[in-house]
XYZ file of C-alpha atoms in Angstrom:
578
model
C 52.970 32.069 87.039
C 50.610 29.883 85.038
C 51.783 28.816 81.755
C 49.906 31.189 79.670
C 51.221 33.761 80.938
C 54.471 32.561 80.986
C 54.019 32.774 77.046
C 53.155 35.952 76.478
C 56.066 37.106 78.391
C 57.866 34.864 76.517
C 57.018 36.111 73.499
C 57.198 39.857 75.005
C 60.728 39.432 75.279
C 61.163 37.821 71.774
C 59.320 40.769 70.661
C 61.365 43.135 72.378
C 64.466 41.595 71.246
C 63.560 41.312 67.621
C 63.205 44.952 66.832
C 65.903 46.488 64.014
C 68.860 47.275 66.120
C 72.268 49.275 64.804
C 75.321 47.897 65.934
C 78.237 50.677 65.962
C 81.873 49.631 64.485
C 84.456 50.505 67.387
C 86.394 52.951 65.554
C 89.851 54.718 66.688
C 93.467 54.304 65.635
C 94.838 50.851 65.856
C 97.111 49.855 68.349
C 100.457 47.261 68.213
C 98.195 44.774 69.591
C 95.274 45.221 66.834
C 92.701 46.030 69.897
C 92.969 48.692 70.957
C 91.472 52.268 69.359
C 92.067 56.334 70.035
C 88.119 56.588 68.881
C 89.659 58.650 65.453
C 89.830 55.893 62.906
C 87.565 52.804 62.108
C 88.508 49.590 62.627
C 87.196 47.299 59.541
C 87.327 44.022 59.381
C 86.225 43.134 63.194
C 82.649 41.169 62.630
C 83.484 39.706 65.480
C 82.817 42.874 67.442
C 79.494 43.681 65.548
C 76.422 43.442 68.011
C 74.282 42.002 64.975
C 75.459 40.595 61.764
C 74.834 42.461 58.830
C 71.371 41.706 56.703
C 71.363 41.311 53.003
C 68.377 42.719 51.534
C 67.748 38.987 50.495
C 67.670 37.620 53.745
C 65.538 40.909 55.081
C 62.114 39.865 56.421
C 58.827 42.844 56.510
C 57.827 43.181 60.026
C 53.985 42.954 60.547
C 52.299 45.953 60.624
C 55.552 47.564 61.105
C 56.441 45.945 64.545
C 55.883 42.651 65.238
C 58.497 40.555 65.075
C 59.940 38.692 61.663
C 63.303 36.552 61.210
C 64.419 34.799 58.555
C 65.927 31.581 60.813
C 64.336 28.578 60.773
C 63.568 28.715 64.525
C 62.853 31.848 64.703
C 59.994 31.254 62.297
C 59.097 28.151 64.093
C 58.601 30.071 67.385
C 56.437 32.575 65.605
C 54.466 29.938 64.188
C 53.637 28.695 67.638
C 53.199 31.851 69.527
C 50.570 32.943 67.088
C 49.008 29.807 66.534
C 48.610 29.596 70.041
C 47.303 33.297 69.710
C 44.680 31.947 67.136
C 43.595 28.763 69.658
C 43.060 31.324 72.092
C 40.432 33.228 69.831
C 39.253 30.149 68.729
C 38.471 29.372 72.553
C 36.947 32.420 73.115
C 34.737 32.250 69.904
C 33.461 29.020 70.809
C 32.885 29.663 74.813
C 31.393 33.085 73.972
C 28.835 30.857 71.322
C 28.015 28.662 74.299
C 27.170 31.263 76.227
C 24.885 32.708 73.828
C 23.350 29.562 72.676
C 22.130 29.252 76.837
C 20.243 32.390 76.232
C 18.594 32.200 72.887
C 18.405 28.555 72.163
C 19.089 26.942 68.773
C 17.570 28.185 65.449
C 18.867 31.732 64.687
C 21.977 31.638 66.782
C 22.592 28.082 66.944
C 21.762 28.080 62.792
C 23.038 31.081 62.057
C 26.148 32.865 63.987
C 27.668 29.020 65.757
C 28.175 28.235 62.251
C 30.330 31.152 60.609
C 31.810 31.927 64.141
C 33.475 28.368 64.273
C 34.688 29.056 61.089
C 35.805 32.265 61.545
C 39.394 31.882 62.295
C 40.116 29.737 59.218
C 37.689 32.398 57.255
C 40.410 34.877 58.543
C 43.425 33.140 57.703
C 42.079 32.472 54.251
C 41.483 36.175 53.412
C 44.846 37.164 54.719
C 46.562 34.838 52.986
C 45.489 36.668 49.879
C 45.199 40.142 50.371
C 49.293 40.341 51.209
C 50.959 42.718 48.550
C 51.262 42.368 45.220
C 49.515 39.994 43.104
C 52.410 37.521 42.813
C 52.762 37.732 46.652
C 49.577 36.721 46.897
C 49.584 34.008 44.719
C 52.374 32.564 46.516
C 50.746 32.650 49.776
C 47.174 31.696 49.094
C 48.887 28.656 49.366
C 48.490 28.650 53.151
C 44.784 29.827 53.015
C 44.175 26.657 50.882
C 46.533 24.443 53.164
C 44.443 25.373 56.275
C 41.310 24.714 54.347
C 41.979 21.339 52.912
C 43.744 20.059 56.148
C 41.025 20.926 58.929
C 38.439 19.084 56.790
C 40.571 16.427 56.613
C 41.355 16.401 60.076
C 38.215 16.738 61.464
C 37.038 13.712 59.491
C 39.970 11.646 60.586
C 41.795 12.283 63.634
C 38.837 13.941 65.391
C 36.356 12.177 64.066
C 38.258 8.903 64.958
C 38.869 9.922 68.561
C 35.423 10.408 69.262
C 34.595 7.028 68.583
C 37.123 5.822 70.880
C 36.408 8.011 73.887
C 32.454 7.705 73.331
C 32.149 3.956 72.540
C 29.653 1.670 74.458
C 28.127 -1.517 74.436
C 26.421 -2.530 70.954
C 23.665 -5.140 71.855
C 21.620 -5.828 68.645
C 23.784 -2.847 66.826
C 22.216 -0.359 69.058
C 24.540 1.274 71.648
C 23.188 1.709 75.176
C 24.149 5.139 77.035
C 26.782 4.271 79.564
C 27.752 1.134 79.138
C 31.047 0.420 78.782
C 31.631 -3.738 79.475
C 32.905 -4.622 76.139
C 36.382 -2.216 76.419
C 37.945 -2.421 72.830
C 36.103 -4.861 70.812
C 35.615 -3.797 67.639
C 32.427 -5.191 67.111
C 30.837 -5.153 70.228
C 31.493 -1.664 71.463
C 30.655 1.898 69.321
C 28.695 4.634 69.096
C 24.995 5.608 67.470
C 23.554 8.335 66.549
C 20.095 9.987 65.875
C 19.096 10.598 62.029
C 19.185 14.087 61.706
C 23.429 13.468 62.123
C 22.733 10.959 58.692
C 21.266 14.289 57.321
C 24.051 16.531 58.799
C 26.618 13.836 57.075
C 24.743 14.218 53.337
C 24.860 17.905 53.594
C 28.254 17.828 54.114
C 28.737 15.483 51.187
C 26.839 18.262 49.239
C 28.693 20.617 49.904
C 31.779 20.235 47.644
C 29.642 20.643 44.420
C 31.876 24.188 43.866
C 34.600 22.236 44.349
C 34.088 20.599 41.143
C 32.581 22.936 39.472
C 35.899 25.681 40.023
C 38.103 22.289 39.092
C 35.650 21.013 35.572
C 38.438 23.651 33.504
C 41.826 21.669 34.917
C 40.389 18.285 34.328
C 39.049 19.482 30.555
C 42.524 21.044 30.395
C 40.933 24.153 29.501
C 42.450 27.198 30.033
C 39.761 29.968 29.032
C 36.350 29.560 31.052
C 38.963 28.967 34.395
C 38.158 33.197 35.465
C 34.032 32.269 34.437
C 34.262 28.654 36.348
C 35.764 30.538 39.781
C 33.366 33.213 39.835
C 30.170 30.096 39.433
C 31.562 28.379 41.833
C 31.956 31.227 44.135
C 27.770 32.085 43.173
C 27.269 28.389 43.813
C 28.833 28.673 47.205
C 27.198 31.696 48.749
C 24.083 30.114 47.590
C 24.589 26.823 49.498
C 26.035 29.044 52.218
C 22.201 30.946 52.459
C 20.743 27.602 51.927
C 22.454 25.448 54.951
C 21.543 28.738 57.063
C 17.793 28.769 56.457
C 18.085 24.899 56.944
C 19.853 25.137 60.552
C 17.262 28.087 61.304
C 14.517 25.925 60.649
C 15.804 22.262 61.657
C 14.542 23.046 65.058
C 10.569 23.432 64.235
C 10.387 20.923 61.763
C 12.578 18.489 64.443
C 9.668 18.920 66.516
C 7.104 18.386 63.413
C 8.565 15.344 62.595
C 8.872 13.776 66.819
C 5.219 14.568 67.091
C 4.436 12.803 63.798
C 5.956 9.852 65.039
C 4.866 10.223 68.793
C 1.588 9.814 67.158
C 2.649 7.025 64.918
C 3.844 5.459 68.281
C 0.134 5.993 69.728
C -1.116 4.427 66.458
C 0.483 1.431 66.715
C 0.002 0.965 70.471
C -3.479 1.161 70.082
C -3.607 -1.543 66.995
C -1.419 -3.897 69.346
C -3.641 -3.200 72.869
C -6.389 -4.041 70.121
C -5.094 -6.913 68.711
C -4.415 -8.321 72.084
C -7.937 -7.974 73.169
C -9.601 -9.308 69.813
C -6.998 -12.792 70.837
C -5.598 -11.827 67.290
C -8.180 -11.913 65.235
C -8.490 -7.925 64.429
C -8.145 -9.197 60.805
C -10.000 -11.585 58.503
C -8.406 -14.178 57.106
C -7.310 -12.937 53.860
C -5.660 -9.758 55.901
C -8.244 -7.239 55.927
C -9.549 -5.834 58.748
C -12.392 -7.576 61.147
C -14.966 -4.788 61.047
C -17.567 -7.151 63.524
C -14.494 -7.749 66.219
C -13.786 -3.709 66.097
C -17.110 -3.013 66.973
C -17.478 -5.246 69.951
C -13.820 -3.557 70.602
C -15.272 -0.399 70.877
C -18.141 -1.331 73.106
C -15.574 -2.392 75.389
C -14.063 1.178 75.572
C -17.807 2.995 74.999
C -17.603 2.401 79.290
C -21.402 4.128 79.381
C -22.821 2.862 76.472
C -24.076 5.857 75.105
C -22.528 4.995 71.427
C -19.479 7.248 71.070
C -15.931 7.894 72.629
C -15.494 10.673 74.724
C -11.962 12.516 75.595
C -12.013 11.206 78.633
C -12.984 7.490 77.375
C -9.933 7.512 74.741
C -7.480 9.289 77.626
C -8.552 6.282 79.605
C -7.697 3.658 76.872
C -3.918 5.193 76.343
C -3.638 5.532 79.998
C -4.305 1.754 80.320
C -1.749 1.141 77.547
C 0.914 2.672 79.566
C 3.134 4.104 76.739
C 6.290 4.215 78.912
C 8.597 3.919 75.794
C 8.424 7.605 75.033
C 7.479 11.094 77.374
C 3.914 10.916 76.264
C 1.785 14.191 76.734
C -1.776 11.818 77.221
C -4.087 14.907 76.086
C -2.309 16.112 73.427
C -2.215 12.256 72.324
C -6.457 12.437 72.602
C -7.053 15.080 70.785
C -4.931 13.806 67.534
C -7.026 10.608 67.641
C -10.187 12.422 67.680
C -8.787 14.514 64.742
C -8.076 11.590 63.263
C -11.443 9.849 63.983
C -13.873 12.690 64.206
C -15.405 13.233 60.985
C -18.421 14.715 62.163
C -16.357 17.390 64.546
C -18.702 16.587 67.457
C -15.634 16.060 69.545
C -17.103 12.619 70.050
C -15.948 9.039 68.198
C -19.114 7.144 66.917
C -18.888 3.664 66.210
C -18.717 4.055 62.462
C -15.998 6.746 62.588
C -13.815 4.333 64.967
C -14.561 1.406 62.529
C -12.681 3.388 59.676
C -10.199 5.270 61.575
C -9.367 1.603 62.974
C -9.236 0.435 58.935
C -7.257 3.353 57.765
C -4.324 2.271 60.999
C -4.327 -0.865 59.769
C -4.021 -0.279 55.710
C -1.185 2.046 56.891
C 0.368 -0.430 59.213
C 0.121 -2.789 56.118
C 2.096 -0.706 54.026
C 4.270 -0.189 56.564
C 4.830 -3.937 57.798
C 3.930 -5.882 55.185
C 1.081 -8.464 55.459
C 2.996 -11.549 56.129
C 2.103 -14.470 59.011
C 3.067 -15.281 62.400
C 4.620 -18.682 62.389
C 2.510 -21.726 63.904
C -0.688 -18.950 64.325
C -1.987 -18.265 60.522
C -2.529 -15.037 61.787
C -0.499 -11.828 60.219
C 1.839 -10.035 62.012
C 2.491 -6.685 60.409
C 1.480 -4.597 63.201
C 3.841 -5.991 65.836
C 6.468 -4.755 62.727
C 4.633 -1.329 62.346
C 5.227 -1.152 66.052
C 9.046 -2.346 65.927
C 9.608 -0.282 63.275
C 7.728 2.936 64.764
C 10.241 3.098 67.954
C 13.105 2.556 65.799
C 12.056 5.662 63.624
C 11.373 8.056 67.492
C 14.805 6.993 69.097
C 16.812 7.575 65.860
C 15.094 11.319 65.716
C 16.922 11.964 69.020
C 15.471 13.849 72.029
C 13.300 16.720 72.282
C 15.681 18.592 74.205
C 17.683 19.204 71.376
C 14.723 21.319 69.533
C 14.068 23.393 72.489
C 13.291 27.123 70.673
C 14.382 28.943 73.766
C 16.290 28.150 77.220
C 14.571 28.923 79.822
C 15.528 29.483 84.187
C 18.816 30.896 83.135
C 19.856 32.714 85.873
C 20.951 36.318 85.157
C 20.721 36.450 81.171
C 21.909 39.998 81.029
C 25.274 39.422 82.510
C 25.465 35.842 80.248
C 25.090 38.086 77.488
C 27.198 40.979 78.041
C 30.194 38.306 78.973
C 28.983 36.394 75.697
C 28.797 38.916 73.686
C 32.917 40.113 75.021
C 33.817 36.790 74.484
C 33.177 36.983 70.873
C 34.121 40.178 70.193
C 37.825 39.799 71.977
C 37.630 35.966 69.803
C 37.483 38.210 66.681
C 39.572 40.788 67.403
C 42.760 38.599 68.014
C 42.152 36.469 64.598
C 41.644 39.202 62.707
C 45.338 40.633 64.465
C 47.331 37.799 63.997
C 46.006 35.971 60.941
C 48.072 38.173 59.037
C 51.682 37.809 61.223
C 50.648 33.769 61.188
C 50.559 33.283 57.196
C 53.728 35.684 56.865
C 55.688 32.954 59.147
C 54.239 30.337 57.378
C 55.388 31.836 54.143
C 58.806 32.760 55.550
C 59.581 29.501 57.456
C 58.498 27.745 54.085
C 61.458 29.972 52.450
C 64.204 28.875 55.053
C 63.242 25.093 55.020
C 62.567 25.005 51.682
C 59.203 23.156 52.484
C 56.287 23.770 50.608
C 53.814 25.933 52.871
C 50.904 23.946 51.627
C 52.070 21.077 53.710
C 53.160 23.448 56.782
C 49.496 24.774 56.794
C 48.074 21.739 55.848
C 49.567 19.792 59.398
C 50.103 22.733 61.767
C 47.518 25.560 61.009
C 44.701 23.163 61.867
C 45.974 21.842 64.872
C 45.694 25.745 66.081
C 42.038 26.907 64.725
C 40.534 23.254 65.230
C 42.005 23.050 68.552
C 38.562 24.400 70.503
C 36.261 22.483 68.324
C 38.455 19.367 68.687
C 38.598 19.490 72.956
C 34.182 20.400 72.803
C 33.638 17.215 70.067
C 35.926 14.683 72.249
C 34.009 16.253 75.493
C 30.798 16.228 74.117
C 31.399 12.366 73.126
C 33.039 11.126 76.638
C 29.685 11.450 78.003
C 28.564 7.979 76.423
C 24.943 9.301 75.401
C 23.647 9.086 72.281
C 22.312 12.306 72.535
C 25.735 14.260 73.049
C 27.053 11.799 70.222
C 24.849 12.895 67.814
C 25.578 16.373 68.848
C 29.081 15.908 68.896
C 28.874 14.238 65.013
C 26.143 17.026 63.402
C 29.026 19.803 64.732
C 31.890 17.983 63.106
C 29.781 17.649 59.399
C 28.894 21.286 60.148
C 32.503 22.283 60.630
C 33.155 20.683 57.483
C 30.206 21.704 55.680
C 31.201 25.758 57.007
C 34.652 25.187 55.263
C 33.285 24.353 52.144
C 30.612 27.292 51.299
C 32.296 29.888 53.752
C 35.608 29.222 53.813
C 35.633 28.147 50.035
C 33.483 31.430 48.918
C 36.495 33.555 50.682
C 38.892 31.796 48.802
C 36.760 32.175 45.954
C 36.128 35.114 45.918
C 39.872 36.396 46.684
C 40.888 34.694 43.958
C 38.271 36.490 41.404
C 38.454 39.878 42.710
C 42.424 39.769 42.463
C 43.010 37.595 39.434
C 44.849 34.828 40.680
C 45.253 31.566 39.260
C 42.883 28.653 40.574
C 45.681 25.815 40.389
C 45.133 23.381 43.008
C 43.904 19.985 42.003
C 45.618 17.841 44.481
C 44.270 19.584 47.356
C 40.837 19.628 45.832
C 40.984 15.907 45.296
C 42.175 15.296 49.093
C 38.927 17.133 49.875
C 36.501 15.433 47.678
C 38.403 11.657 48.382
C 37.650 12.137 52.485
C 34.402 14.342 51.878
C 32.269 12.012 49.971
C 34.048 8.742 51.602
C 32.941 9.912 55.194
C 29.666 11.697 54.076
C 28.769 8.201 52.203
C 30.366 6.069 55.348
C 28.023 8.439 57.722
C 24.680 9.065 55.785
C 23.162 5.770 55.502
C 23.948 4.161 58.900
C 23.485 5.618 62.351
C 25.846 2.489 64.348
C 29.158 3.251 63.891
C 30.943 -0.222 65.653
C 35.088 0.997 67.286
C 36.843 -0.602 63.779
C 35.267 2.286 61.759
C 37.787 4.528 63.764
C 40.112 3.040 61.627
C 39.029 3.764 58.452
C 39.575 7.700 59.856
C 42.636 7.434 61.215
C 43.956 5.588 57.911
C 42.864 8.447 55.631
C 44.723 11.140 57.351
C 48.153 9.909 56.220
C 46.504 8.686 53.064
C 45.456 12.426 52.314
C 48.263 13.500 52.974
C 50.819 10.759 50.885
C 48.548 11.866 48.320
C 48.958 15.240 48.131
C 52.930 14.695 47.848
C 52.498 12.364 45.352
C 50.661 14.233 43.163
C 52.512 17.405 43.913
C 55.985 15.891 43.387
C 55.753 12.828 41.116
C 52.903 14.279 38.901
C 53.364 18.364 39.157
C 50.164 18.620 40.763
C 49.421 22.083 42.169
């Protein structure tokens, strides 16, 4: 018997065992000895005889949906915790295989923009509306609590803890601050050894950091200590959010085509500057004059070199020779594709042939934009300027940190069987759903009732053990993803963690939101909003302007969990935050 299913019958039994039973008094005549009874009389007085103690209506607990099991004990509740929390990793599992699965089929851009998103977010999107749909108002109120637990402490622990690990298990050597893929020689220096990342996780990382603007817009009342425009400030934040929510969707949609806009602008960048270089070598230097401008007498005996039949322009075939002999082995290269965009760009006349005064100012146009680029300063010991070796430099450095192609791939293709990868995807995600939206509800009720018998806040219960049950999936792919040392899958594994975060904050946040306008509850939360905004912006600002990330900046993660979460007591119990 494996040990899931050891569990469930586990928990079977628990939940067999925990319905209401009736205990019946022995009753009867008493005899000489006190235990003894003829069945006529009843015996009071004998608790010690009673099957199950007697229940004040205090200590009475409502059973979930009118069956599933509730207790009042402080173990009781803990076991419930765990049973459904496990019950909540499971659906988180199955959400996030069942994704996979679909993502083989149809790619990135609408599913991988659209549905990854708000599935991985589901769970906690569940939890949240649970938490304050429950009863009356002043239920509710008390156990929203939870919802905004579980939202402020999975941001915080996938910025920390996860984020943390996955520098650990995905660090490699960092030669000139640059990690290579799979290398591993320099074990735990925390220098020498890290990860990098492609640029599109920098953007990824300021979205993110975007993303708690409703944050301070709902919170502008509490810090003006104004108590009338707090109803007015929810329901803008909660417009603010479902905007940003559309907004980040119509980005991920479309990050795919203009990924590949912006690697064949700079594949042809990278053409550019070979070109000027191969040049440059040939003219022994002198491609310029000596006040920086171009040589317009040494391009044209350049391009007599290349004109192989003389007959005064380039052909296709002429230019496909000259990038073949360049041998652009940095980057996968489609040769005609690379032709045709330096016709386009030398071709004025649209004769599909280069003539020597259209190569003479397409040549002057590279180098003016190499200039700007690179900056005209000299070579030392030479006199001669050295911008375009910079242009070049500086042109693979922009095409390895826009990643790999493979990650802007509009549809998979050779997938064996799709139909039967879609039906099983598409069960995955429904059974995913179906068992958050089932036991969201018993989960915050034993969150809410083991806060009552410990006399612990349930912020704090959510806040460190909710997360640990909906991140669970998401935490196991990241730490995956990042063990393979590439810094492809790292940038992969970084993007999903600043999604995950970025999902919480318009999703997550406009259920809260909007719970909290439609049934008049009180916004009060300023120490968890803080948390949020303190780890937020300090990883979003930490992560948008650097793609190196050396194995000491794990640090800085793993300090702010416990930081975020001293905070929140402080402020909760010194101050009164709440």
């Amino acid at each position: 018997m494996t040990f899931k299913h050891f569990l469930f019958l586990f928990f079977f039994i628990f939940c067999f065992s925990s319905f209401p039973s009736h205990a019946r008094f022995i009753a009867g005549r008493p005899s000489p000895t006190g235990l003894v009874s003829d069945g006529i009389f009843t015996v009071k007085n004998l608790p010690y005889l009673l099957l199950k103690p007697p229940v004040s209506a205090e200590e009475s607990c409502e059973q979930s949906y009118g069956f599933l099991p509730c207790t009042t004990t402080v173990l009781g509740n803990m076991f419930l915790i765990i049973v459904y929390g496990y019950l909540m990793y499971l659906a988180a599992t199955y959400l996030s295989y069942g994704s996979e699965l679909l993502l083989e089929i149809l790619g990135p851009g609408i599913v991988g923009g659209l549905f990854l998103p708000m599935l991985g977010a589901l769970p906690d999107a569940m939890l949240i509306l649970v938490s304050g749909l429950s009863g009356t108002v002043e239920t509710a109120q008390s156990q929203v609590s939870v919802g905004m637990g579980l939202l402020a402490g999975s941001t915080v622990m996938l910025l920390t803890v996860i984020w943390g690990s996955c520098i650990i298990v995905g660090k490699c050597d960092l030669p000139d601050s640059i990690a290579i893929d799979g290398t591993n020689t320099k074990g735990f220096n925390l220098k020498e050894s890290g990860v990098s990342t492609d640029i599109w996780t920098c953007y990824a990382a300021r979205i993110m950091a975007i993303s708690v603007i409703p944050f301070l817009i709902v919170q502008l009342p509490q810090a003006l200590s104004s108590t009338s425009g707090r109803h007015l400030a929810v329901l803008i934040a909660l417009i603010t959010s479902l905007l940003m929510l559309v907004s980040y969707c119509v980005y991920q949609v479309c990050q795919p085509w203009i990924q590949r806009r912006r690697l064949a602008f700079a594949k042809h960048k990278h053409v550019i500057s070979g070109i000027l270089r191969h040049l440059k070598k040939h003219a022994l230097g002198r491609l310029l004059t000596d006040d920086g401008e171009p040589d317009t007498e040494i391009i044209r005996k350049l391009f007599d070199t290349i004109d192989e039949n003389h007959d005064g322009g380039l052909s296709p075939s002429e230019l496909r020779a000259l990038i073949i002999g360049i041998r652009f082995e940095e980057i996968d290269l489609d040769q005609d594709d690379a032709v045709s965009k330096v016709i386009a760009d030398f071709d004025t006349s649209r004769d599909n042939l280069v003539q020597e005064d259209e190569f003479v100012e397409g040549i002057t146009k590279w180098i003016n934009e190499a200039k700007q680029t690179g900056g005209a300063y000299l070579e030392s010991n030479t006199g001669t300027f050295k911008f375009i070796d910079h242009f070049h430099q500086q042109t693979k450095r922009e095409h390895a940190l826009l990643g790999s192609e493979e990650q802007s791939d509009e549809v998979v293709e050779n997938v064996e069987n799709p139909r039967w990868i879609s039906i099983k995807a598409v069960l995955m995600l429904l059974i995913g759903t179906l068992i958050a939206a089932a036991f969201a509800d018993p989960l915050v009720d034993a969150v809410d009732n083991f806060s009552e018998a410990t006399s612990i806040p349930s912020f704090f219960i959510s806040f460190i053990a909710l997360p640990l049950a909906t991140n669970s999936s998401e935490a196991v792919s990241a730490i995956i993803f990042a063990s393979r040392k590439k810094q492809r899958t790292t940038s992969l594994t970084f993007s999903e963690l600043y999604g995950a975060v970025t999902m919480n904050n318009v999703l997550c946040l406009s259920v809260f939101l909007a719970l909290i306008y439609v049934r008049g509850l009180t916004w009060d939360f300023s120490s968890e909003v803080l948390v949020i905004l303190i780890v937020c912006i300090v990883m979003g600002a930490f992560a948008s302007f650097r793609t190196t990330f050396p194995l000491w900046t794990c640090l800085v993660a793993y300090i702010l969990y416990p930081f975020s979460l001293g905070l929140v007591y402080v402020l909760d119990y010194i101050f009164g935050w709440s």
